[in-house]
CSV table of N, CA and C in Angstrom, one decimal:
chain,number,residue,atom,x,y,z
A,997,UNK,N,179.9,182.3,-54.5
A,997,UNK,CA,181.0,181.9,-55.3
A,997,UNK,C,181.9,181.0,-54.5
A,998,UNK,N,182.4,180.0,-55.2
A,998,UNK,CA,183.4,179.2,-54.6
A,998,UNK,C,184.7,179.2,-55.4
A,999,UNK,N,185.8,179.4,-54.7
A,999,UNK,CA,187.1,179.5,-55.4
A,999,UNK,C,187.9,178.2,-55.1
A,1000,UNK,N,188.3,177.5,-56.1
A,1000,UNK,CA,189.0,176.2,-56.0
A,1000,UNK,C,188.2,175.1,-55.3
A,1001,UNK,N,186.9,175.2,-55.4
A,1001,UNK,CA,186.0,174.2,-54.9
A,1001,UNK,C,185.8,174.2,-53.4
A,1002,UNK,N,186.5,174.9,-52.6
A,1002,UNK,CA,186.4,174.9,-51.1
A,1002,UNK,C,186.0,176.2,-50.5
A,1003,UNK,N,186.8,177.2,-50.8
A,1003,UNK,CA,186.6,178.5,-50.2
A,1003,UNK,C,185.4,179.2,-50.7
A,1004,UNK,N,184.7,179.8,-49.8
A,1004,UNK,CA,183.5,180.6,-50.2
A,1004,UNK,C,183.9,182.1,-50.2
A,1005,UNK,N,183.6,182.8,-51.2
A,1005,UNK,CA,184.0,184.2,-51.3
A,1005,UNK,C,182.7,185.1,-51.1
A,1006,UNK,N,181.6,184.5,-50.6
A,1006,UNK,CA,180.5,185.3,-50.2
A,1006,UNK,C,179.5,185.5,-51.3
A,1007,UNK,N,178.5,186.4,-51.0
A,1007,UNK,CA,177.4,186.7,-52.0
A,1007,UNK,C,177.7,188.0,-52.7
A,1008,UNK,N,177.5,188.0,-54.0
A,1008,UNK,CA,177.8,189.1,-54.8
A,1008,UNK,C,176.5,189.8,-55.2
A,1009,UNK,N,176.5,191.1,-55.2
A,1009,UNK,CA,175.3,191.8,-55.6
A,1009,UNK,C,175.2,192.1,-57.1
A,1010,UNK,N,176.4,191.8,-57.8
A,1010,UNK,CA,176.4,192.0,-59.2
A,1010,UNK,C,177.5,191.1,-59.8
A,1011,UNK,N,177.1,190.5,-61.0
A,1011,UNK,CA,178.0,189.6,-61.7
A,1011,UNK,C,177.8,189.8,-63.2
A,1012,UNK,N,178.8,190.3,-63.9
A,1012,UNK,CA,178.7,190.5,-65.3
A,1012,UNK,C,179.9,189.9,-66.1
A,1013,UNK,N,179.7,189.8,-67.4
A,1013,UNK,CA,180.8,189.4,-68.2
A,1013,UNK,C,180.8,187.9,-68.6
A,1014,UNK,N,179.7,187.2,-68.3
A,1014,UNK,CA,179.6,185.8,-68.7
A,1014,UNK,C,179.3,185.8,-70.2
A,1015,UNK,N,180.3,186.0,-71.0
A,1015,UNK,CA,180.1,186.0,-72.5
A,1015,UNK,C,181.2,185.2,-73.2
A,1016,UNK,N,180.9,184.7,-74.3
A,1016,UNK,CA,181.8,184.0,-75.1
A,1016,UNK,C,181.6,184.4,-76.6
A,1017,UNK,N,182.7,184.5,-77.3
A,1017,UNK,CA,182.6,185.0,-78.7
A,1017,UNK,C,183.6,184.2,-79.6
A,1018,UNK,N,183.2,183.9,-80.8
A,1018,UNK,CA,184.2,183.3,-81.7
A,1018,UNK,C,184.6,184.3,-82.7
A,1019,UNK,N,185.9,184.4,-82.9
A,1019,UNK,CA,186.4,185.2,-83.9
A,1019,UNK,C,186.0,184.7,-85.3
A,1020,UNK,N,185.9,185.5,-86.3
A,1020,UNK,CA,185.6,185.1,-87.6
A,1020,UNK,C,186.8,185.3,-88.6
A,1021,UNK,N,187.1,184.3,-89.3
A,1021,UNK,CA,188.2,184.4,-90.3
A,1021,UNK,C,187.5,184.3,-91.7
A,1022,UNK,N,187.9,185.3,-92.6
A,1022,UNK,CA,187.4,185.2,-93.9
A,1022,UNK,C,188.4,184.5,-94.8
A,1023,UNK,N,187.9,183.5,-95.6
A,1023,UNK,CA,188.8,182.7,-96.4
A,1023,UNK,C,188.3,182.9,-97.9
A,1024,UNK,N,189.3,183.3,-98.7
A,1024,UNK,CA,189.0,183.5,-100.1
A,1024,UNK,C,189.2,182.2,-100.8
A,1025,UNK,N,188.2,181.8,-101.7
A,1025,UNK,CA,188.3,180.5,-102.4
A,1025,UNK,C,188.0,180.7,-103.8
A,1026,UNK,N,188.6,179.9,-104.6
A,1026,UNK,CA,188.4,179.9,-106.1
A,1026,UNK,C,187.3,178.9,-106.4
A,1027,UNK,N,186.4,179.3,-107.3
A,1027,UNK,CA,185.3,178.5,-107.7
A,1027,UNK,C,185.6,177.8,-109.0
A,1028,UNK,N,185.0,176.7,-109.4
A,1028,UNK,CA,185.3,176.0,-110.7
A,1028,UNK,C,185.1,176.9,-111.9
A,1029,UNK,N,184.3,178.0,-111.8
A,1029,UNK,CA,184.0,178.9,-113.0
A,1029,UNK,C,185.1,180.0,-113.0
A,1030,UNK,N,186.1,179.9,-112.2
A,1030,UNK,CA,187.2,180.9,-112.2
A,1030,UNK,C,186.9,182.1,-111.3
A,1031,UNK,N,185.7,182.3,-110.8
A,1031,UNK,CA,185.4,183.4,-109.9
A,1031,UNK,C,185.9,183.0,-108.5
A,1032,UNK,N,185.9,184.1,-107.7
A,1032,UNK,CA,186.3,183.8,-106.3
A,1032,UNK,C,185.1,184.3,-105.4
A,1033,UNK,N,185.1,183.7,-104.2
A,1033,UNK,CA,184.1,184.3,-103.2
A,1033,UNK,C,184.8,184.1,-101.8
A,1034,UNK,N,184.1,184.6,-100.8
A,1034,UNK,CA,184.6,184.5,-99.5
A,1034,UNK,C,183.7,183.7,-98.6
A,1035,UNK,N,184.3,182.9,-97.8
A,1035,UNK,CA,183.5,182.2,-96.8
A,1035,UNK,C,184.0,182.6,-95.4
A,1036,UNK,N,183.1,182.5,-94.5
A,1036,UNK,CA,183.5,182.8,-93.1
A,1036,UNK,C,183.7,181.5,-92.3
A,1037,UNK,N,184.8,181.5,-91.6
A,1037,UNK,CA,185.1,180.3,-90.8
A,1037,UNK,C,185.4,180.7,-89.4
A,1038,UNK,N,185.1,179.8,-88.5
A,1038,UNK,CA,185.3,180.1,-87.1
A,1038,UNK,C,186.8,180.2,-86.7
A,1039,UNK,N,187.1,181.2,-86.0
A,1039,UNK,CA,188.5,181.4,-85.5
A,1039,UNK,C,188.6,181.0,-84.0
A,1040,UNK,N,189.4,181.7,-83.3
A,1040,UNK,CA,189.6,181.4,-81.8
A,1040,UNK,C,188.3,181.8,-81.1
A,1041,UNK,N,188.1,181.1,-80.0
A,1041,UNK,CA,187.1,181.5,-79.0
A,1041,UNK,C,187.6,182.4,-78.0
A,1042,UNK,N,186.9,183.5,-77.7
A,1042,UNK,CA,187.3,184.5,-76.7
A,1042,UNK,C,186.3,184.5,-75.6
A,1043,UNK,N,186.8,184.6,-74.3
A,1043,UNK,CA,185.9,184.6,-73.2
A,1043,UNK,C,186.0,186.0,-72.5
A,1044,UNK,N,184.9,186.6,-72.2
A,1044,UNK,CA,184.9,187.9,-71.5
A,1044,UNK,C,185.4,187.8,-70.1
A,1045,UNK,N,185.9,188.9,-69.6
A,1045,UNK,CA,186.3,189.0,-68.2
A,1045,UNK,C,185.1,189.1,-67.4
A,1046,UNK,N,185.1,188.4,-66.3
A,1046,UNK,CA,183.9,188.3,-65.4
A,1046,UNK,C,184.2,189.3,-64.2
A,1047,UNK,N,183.2,190.2,-64.0
A,1047,UNK,CA,183.3,191.2,-62.9
A,1047,UNK,C,182.3,190.9,-61.9
A,1048,UNK,N,182.8,190.8,-60.6
A,1048,UNK,CA,181.9,190.5,-59.5
A,1048,UNK,C,182.0,191.6,-58.5
A,1049,UNK,N,180.9,192.0,-57.9
A,1049,UNK,CA,180.9,193.1,-56.9
A,1049,UNK,C,180.1,192.6,-55.7
A,1050,UNK,N,180.5,193.0,-54.5
A,1050,UNK,CA,179.8,192.6,-53.3
A,1050,UNK,C,180.0,193.7,-52.2
A,1051,UNK,N,179.1,193.6,-51.3
A,1051,UNK,CA,179.3,194.5,-50.1
A,1051,UNK,C,180.5,194.1,-49.3
A,1052,UNK,N,181.2,195.0,-48.8
A,1052,UNK,CA,182.4,194.8,-48.0
A,1052,UNK,C,182.1,194.2,-46.7
A,1053,UNK,N,182.9,193.2,-46.3
A,1053,UNK,CA,182.9,192.7,-44.9
A,1053,UNK,C,184.3,192.5,-44.5
A,1054,UNK,N,184.5,191.7,-43.4
A,1054,UNK,CA,185.9,191.5,-42.9
A,1054,UNK,C,186.6,190.4,-43.6
A,1055,UNK,N,185.9,189.6,-44.5
A,1055,UNK,CA,186.5,188.5,-45.2
A,1055,UNK,C,187.5,189.1,-46.2
A,1056,UNK,N,188.7,188.5,-46.2
A,1056,UNK,CA,189.8,189.0,-47.1
A,1056,UNK,C,190.1,188.0,-48.2
A,1057,UNK,N,189.2,187.1,-48.5
A,1057,UNK,CA,189.4,186.0,-49.5
A,1057,UNK,C,189.7,186.6,-50.8
A,1058,UNK,N,189.0,187.6,-51.3
A,1058,UNK,CA,189.2,188.2,-52.6
A,1058,UNK,C,190.6,188.9,-52.7
A,1059,UNK,N,190.9,189.7,-51.7
A,1059,UNK,CA,192.1,190.4,-51.7
A,1059,UNK,C,193.3,189.4,-51.6
A,1060,UNK,N,193.2,188.4,-50.7
A,1060,UNK,CA,194.3,187.4,-50.6
A,1060,UNK,C,194.5,186.7,-51.9
A,1061,UNK,N,193.4,186.4,-52.7
A,1061,UNK,CA,193.6,185.8,-54.0
A,1061,UNK,C,194.3,186.7,-54.9
A,1062,UNK,N,193.9,187.9,-55.0
A,1062,UNK,CA,194.5,188.9,-55.8
A,1062,UNK,C,196.0,189.1,-55.5
A,1063,UNK,N,196.3,189.1,-54.2
A,1063,UNK,CA,197.7,189.3,-53.7
A,1063,UNK,C,198.6,188.2,-54.2
A,1064,UNK,N,198.1,187.0,-54.4
A,1064,UNK,CA,198.9,185.9,-55.0
A,1064,UNK,C,199.4,186.4,-56.4
A,1065,UNK,N,198.6,187.0,-57.2
A,1065,UNK,CA,199.0,187.5,-58.5
A,1065,UNK,C,200.1,188.6,-58.3
A,1066,UNK,N,199.8,189.6,-57.4
A,1066,UNK,CA,200.7,190.7,-57.1
A,1066,UNK,C,202.1,190.1,-56.7
A,1067,UNK,N,202.1,189.0,-56.0
A,1067,UNK,CA,203.3,188.4,-55.5
A,1067,UNK,C,203.9,187.5,-56.6
A,1068,UNK,N,203.4,187.4,-57.8
A,1068,UNK,CA,203.9,186.6,-58.8
A,1068,UNK,C,203.6,185.1,-58.8
A,1069,UNK,N,202.6,184.7,-58.1
A,1069,UNK,CA,202.2,183.3,-58.0
A,1069,UNK,C,201.0,182.9,-58.9
A,1070,UNK,N,201.2,183.2,-60.2
A,1070,UNK,CA,200.1,182.9,-61.1
A,1070,UNK,C,199.7,181.5,-61.1
A,1071,UNK,N,200.6,180.6,-61.2
A,1071,UNK,CA,200.3,179.1,-61.2
A,1071,UNK,C,199.4,178.7,-60.1
A,1072,UNK,N,199.8,179.2,-58.9
A,1072,UNK,CA,199.1,178.8,-57.7
A,1072,UNK,C,197.7,179.5,-57.6
A,1073,UNK,N,197.6,180.7,-58.2
A,1073,UNK,CA,196.4,181.5,-58.2
A,1073,UNK,C,195.3,181.0,-59.1
A,1074,UNK,N,195.7,180.3,-60.1
A,1074,UNK,CA,194.7,179.8,-61.1
A,1074,UNK,C,193.8,178.8,-60.4
A,1075,UNK,N,192.5,179.1,-60.4
A,1075,UNK,CA,191.5,178.2,-59.7
A,1075,UNK,C,190.3,178.0,-60.6
A,1076,UNK,N,189.7,176.8,-60.5
A,1076,UNK,CA,188.4,176.6,-61.0
A,1076,UNK,C,187.4,177.1,-60.0
A,1077,UNK,N,186.4,177.9,-60.5
A,1077,UNK,CA,185.5,178.5,-59.6
A,1077,UNK,C,184.0,178.2,-60.0
A,1078,UNK,N,183.1,178.4,-59.1
A,1078,UNK,CA,181.7,178.3,-59.4
A,1078,UNK,C,181.0,179.5,-58.9
A,1079,UNK,N,180.1,180.1,-59.8
A,1079,UNK,CA,179.3,181.2,-59.4
A,1079,UNK,C,177.8,180.7,-59.6
A,1080,UNK,N,177.1,180.7,-58.5
A,1080,UNK,CA,175.7,180.3,-58.6
A,1080,UNK,C,174.8,181.5,-58.4
A,1081,UNK,N,173.9,181.7,-59.4
A,1081,UNK,CA,173.0,182.9,-59.2
A,1081,UNK,C,171.7,182.3,-58.6
A,1082,UNK,N,171.2,183.1,-57.6
A,1082,UNK,CA,170.0,182.7,-56.9
A,1082,UNK,C,168.9,183.6,-57.2
A,1083,UNK,N,167.6,183.0,-57.1
A,1083,UNK,CA,166.5,183.8,-57.2
A,1083,UNK,C,166.2,184.5,-55.9
A,1084,UNK,N,165.1,185.3,-55.8
A,1084,UNK,CA,164.8,186.1,-54.6
A,1084,UNK,C,164.5,185.2,-53.4
A,1085,UNK,N,164.2,183.9,-53.6
A,1085,UNK,CA,164.0,183.0,-52.5
A,1085,UNK,C,165.2,182.2,-52.1
A,1086,UNK,N,166.3,182.5,-52.8
A,1086,UNK,CA,167.6,181.8,-52.5
A,1086,UNK,C,167.8,180.5,-53.2
A,1087,UNK,N,166.9,180.1,-54.1
A,1087,UNK,CA,167.0,178.9,-54.9
A,1087,UNK,C,168.0,179.1,-56.1
A,1088,UNK,N,168.8,178.1,-56.4
A,1088,UNK,CA,169.7,178.3,-57.6
A,1088,UNK,C,168.9,178.4,-58.9
A,1089,UNK,N,169.4,179.3,-59.7
A,1089,UNK,CA,168.8,179.5,-61.0
A,1089,UNK,C,169.8,179.0,-62.1
A,1090,UNK,N,171.0,179.4,-62.0
A,1090,UNK,CA,172.1,178.9,-62.9
A,1090,UNK,C,173.4,178.9,-62.2
A,1091,UNK,N,174.2,177.9,-62.6
A,1091,UNK,CA,175.6,177.9,-62.0
A,1091,UNK,C,176.6,177.9,-63.1
A,1092,UNK,N,177.6,178.8,-63.0
A,1092,UNK,CA,178.7,178.9,-64.0
A,1092,UNK,C,179.9,178.2,-63.3
A,1093,UNK,N,180.5,177.2,-64.0
A,1093,UNK,CA,181.7,176.6,-63.6
A,1093,UNK,C,182.8,177.3,-64.5
A,1094,UNK,N,183.7,178.0,-63.8
A,1094,UNK,CA,184.7,178.9,-64.5
A,1094,UNK,C,186.0,178.1,-64.4
A,1095,UNK,N,186.7,178.0,-65.6
A,1095,UNK,CA,187.9,177.2,-65.7
A,1095,UNK,C,189.2,178.1,-65.6
A,1096,UNK,N,190.1,177.7,-64.7
A,1096,UNK,CA,191.4,178.4,-64.5
A,1096,UNK,C,191.3,179.9,-64.4
A,1097,UNK,N,190.4,180.3,-63.5
A,1097,UNK,CA,190.3,181.8,-63.3
A,1097,UNK,C,191.4,182.3,-62.4
A,1098,UNK,N,191.7,183.6,-62.6
A,1098,UNK,CA,192.6,184.3,-61.7
A,1098,UNK,C,192.2,185.8,-61.8
A,1099,UNK,N,192.4,186.5,-60.6
A,1099,UNK,CA,192.0,187.9,-60.5
A,1099,UNK,C,193.0,188.8,-61.2
A,1100,UNK,N,192.5,189.5,-62.2
A,1100,UNK,CA,193.4,190.4,-62.9
A,1100,UNK,C,193.3,191.8,-62.3
A,1101,UNK,N,192.2,192.1,-61.6
A,1101,UNK,CA,192.0,193.4,-61.0
A,1101,UNK,C,191.2,193.3,-59.7
A,1102,UNK,N,191.5,194.0,-58.7
A,1102,UNK,CA,190.8,194.1,-57.5
A,1102,UNK,C,190.4,195.6,-57.3
A,1103,UNK,N,189.2,195.9,-57.0
A,1103,UNK,CA,188.7,197.2,-56.8
A,1103,UNK,C,188.3,197.3,-55.3
A,1104,UNK,N,189.0,198.2,-54.6
A,1104,UNK,CA,188.6,198.3,-53.1
A,1104,UNK,C,187.5,199.4,-53.0
A,1105,UNK,N,187.3,199.6,-51.7
A,1105,UNK,CA,186.1,200.5,-51.4
A,1105,UNK,C,186.5,202.0,-51.6
A,1106,UNK,N,185.5,202.7,-52.2
A,1106,UNK,CA,185.6,204.1,-52.3
A,1106,UNK,C,184.9,204.7,-51.0
A,1107,UNK,N,185.6,205.6,-50.4
A,1107,UNK,CA,185.1,206.1,-49.1
A,1107,UNK,C,184.5,207.5,-49.4
A,1108,UNK,N,183.3,207.7,-48.8
A,1108,UNK,CA,182.6,209.0,-48.9
A,1108,UNK,C,181.8,209.2,-47.6
A,1109,UNK,N,182.3,210.1,-46.8
A,1109,UNK,CA,181.8,210.3,-45.5
A,1109,UNK,C,180.3,210.7,-45.4
A,1110,UNK,N,179.8,211.4,-46.4
A,1110,UNK,CA,178.4,211.9,-46.3
A,1110,UNK,C,177.4,211.0,-47.1
A,1111,UNK,N,177.8,209.8,-47.4
A,1111,UNK,CA,177.0,208.9,-48.2
A,1111,UNK,C,176.5,207.8,-47.3
A,1112,UNK,N,175.3,207.3,-47.6
A,1112,UNK,CA,174.8,206.1,-46.9
A,1112,UNK,C,174.7,204.9,-47.7
A,1113,UNK,N,175.5,204.9,-48.8
A,1113,UNK,CA,175.5,203.7,-49.7
A,1113,UNK,C,176.4,202.6,-49.1
A,1114,UNK,N,176.1,201.4,-49.4
A,1114,UNK,CA,176.8,200.2,-49.0
A,1114,UNK,C,178.2,200.3,-49.6
A,1115,UNK,N,179.3,200.0,-48.8
A,1115,UNK,CA,180.6,200.0,-49.4
A,1115,UNK,C,180.7,198.7,-50.2
A,1116,UNK,N,181.3,198.8,-51.4
A,1116,UNK,CA,181.4,197.7,-52.4
A,1116,UNK,C,182.8,197.5,-52.8
A,1117,UNK,N,183.2,196.2,-52.9
A,1117,UNK,CA,184.5,195.8,-53.4
A,1117,UNK,C,184.2,195.0,-54.7
A,1118,UNK,N,185.2,194.9,-55.6
A,1118,UNK,CA,185.0,194.2,-56.8
A,1118,UNK,C,186.2,193.4,-57.2
A,1119,UNK,N,186.0,192.4,-58.0
A,1119,UNK,CA,187.2,191.7,-58.6
A,1119,UNK,C,186.8,191.4,-60.0
A,1120,UNK,N,187.9,191.4,-60.9
A,1120,UNK,CA,187.7,191.1,-62.3
A,1120,UNK,C,188.5,189.8,-62.6
A,1121,UNK,N,187.9,188.8,-63.1
A,1121,UNK,CA,188.5,187.5,-63.4
A,1121,UNK,C,188.8,187.3,-64.9
A,1122,UNK,N,190.1,186.9,-65.1
A,1122,UNK,CA,190.4,186.3,-66.4
A,1122,UNK,C,190.2,184.8,-66.3
A,1123,UNK,N,189.9,184.1,-67.4
A,1123,UNK,CA,189.7,182.7,-67.3
A,1123,UNK,C,189.8,182.0,-68.7
A,1124,UNK,N,189.7,180.7,-68.7
A,1124,UNK,CA,189.9,180.0,-69.9
A,1124,UNK,C,188.6,179.3,-70.4
A,1125,UNK,N,187.5,179.9,-69.9
A,1125,UNK,CA,186.2,179.4,-70.3
A,1125,UNK,C,185.3,179.1,-69.2
A,1126,UNK,N,184.0,178.8,-69.5
A,1126,UNK,CA,183.1,178.4,-68.5
A,1126,UNK,C,182.1,177.4,-69.1
A,1127,UNK,N,181.4,176.7,-68.2
A,1127,UNK,CA,180.3,175.8,-68.5
A,1127,UNK,C,179.1,176.3,-67.7
A,1128,UNK,N,177.9,176.1,-68.3
A,1128,UNK,CA,176.7,176.4,-67.6
A,1128,UNK,C,176.0,175.1,-67.2
A,1129,UNK,N,175.7,175.1,-65.9
A,1129,UNK,CA,175.1,173.8,-65.4
A,1129,UNK,C,173.7,174.1,-64.9
């Protein structure tokens, strides 16, 4: 993932929420014979929140980005981002270009002393749409 075109936020083991949906508005109309029917028209487009999870390391890029929101710097925090999904050989499969994203939620590491699972952090992004390249 790249934030703002320059910073790399690392490799993610999970990425979900790349969805788009159009609201439907029903419009009642009168027909020439005096009867009425309903047609369905497109309403606003909604974009799903994107959730990204990765193994924790010493890189604080995600937390620093989220901290901008906590500190009230929404305008500065809005960034165009790219998420490239790779196959098992490391070759690009699909790239999502995300428009005006900002982190609405940061999920830190859950600690459990008797577990051998990889520590994972996550971030949830709001955005104004994406393009698939």
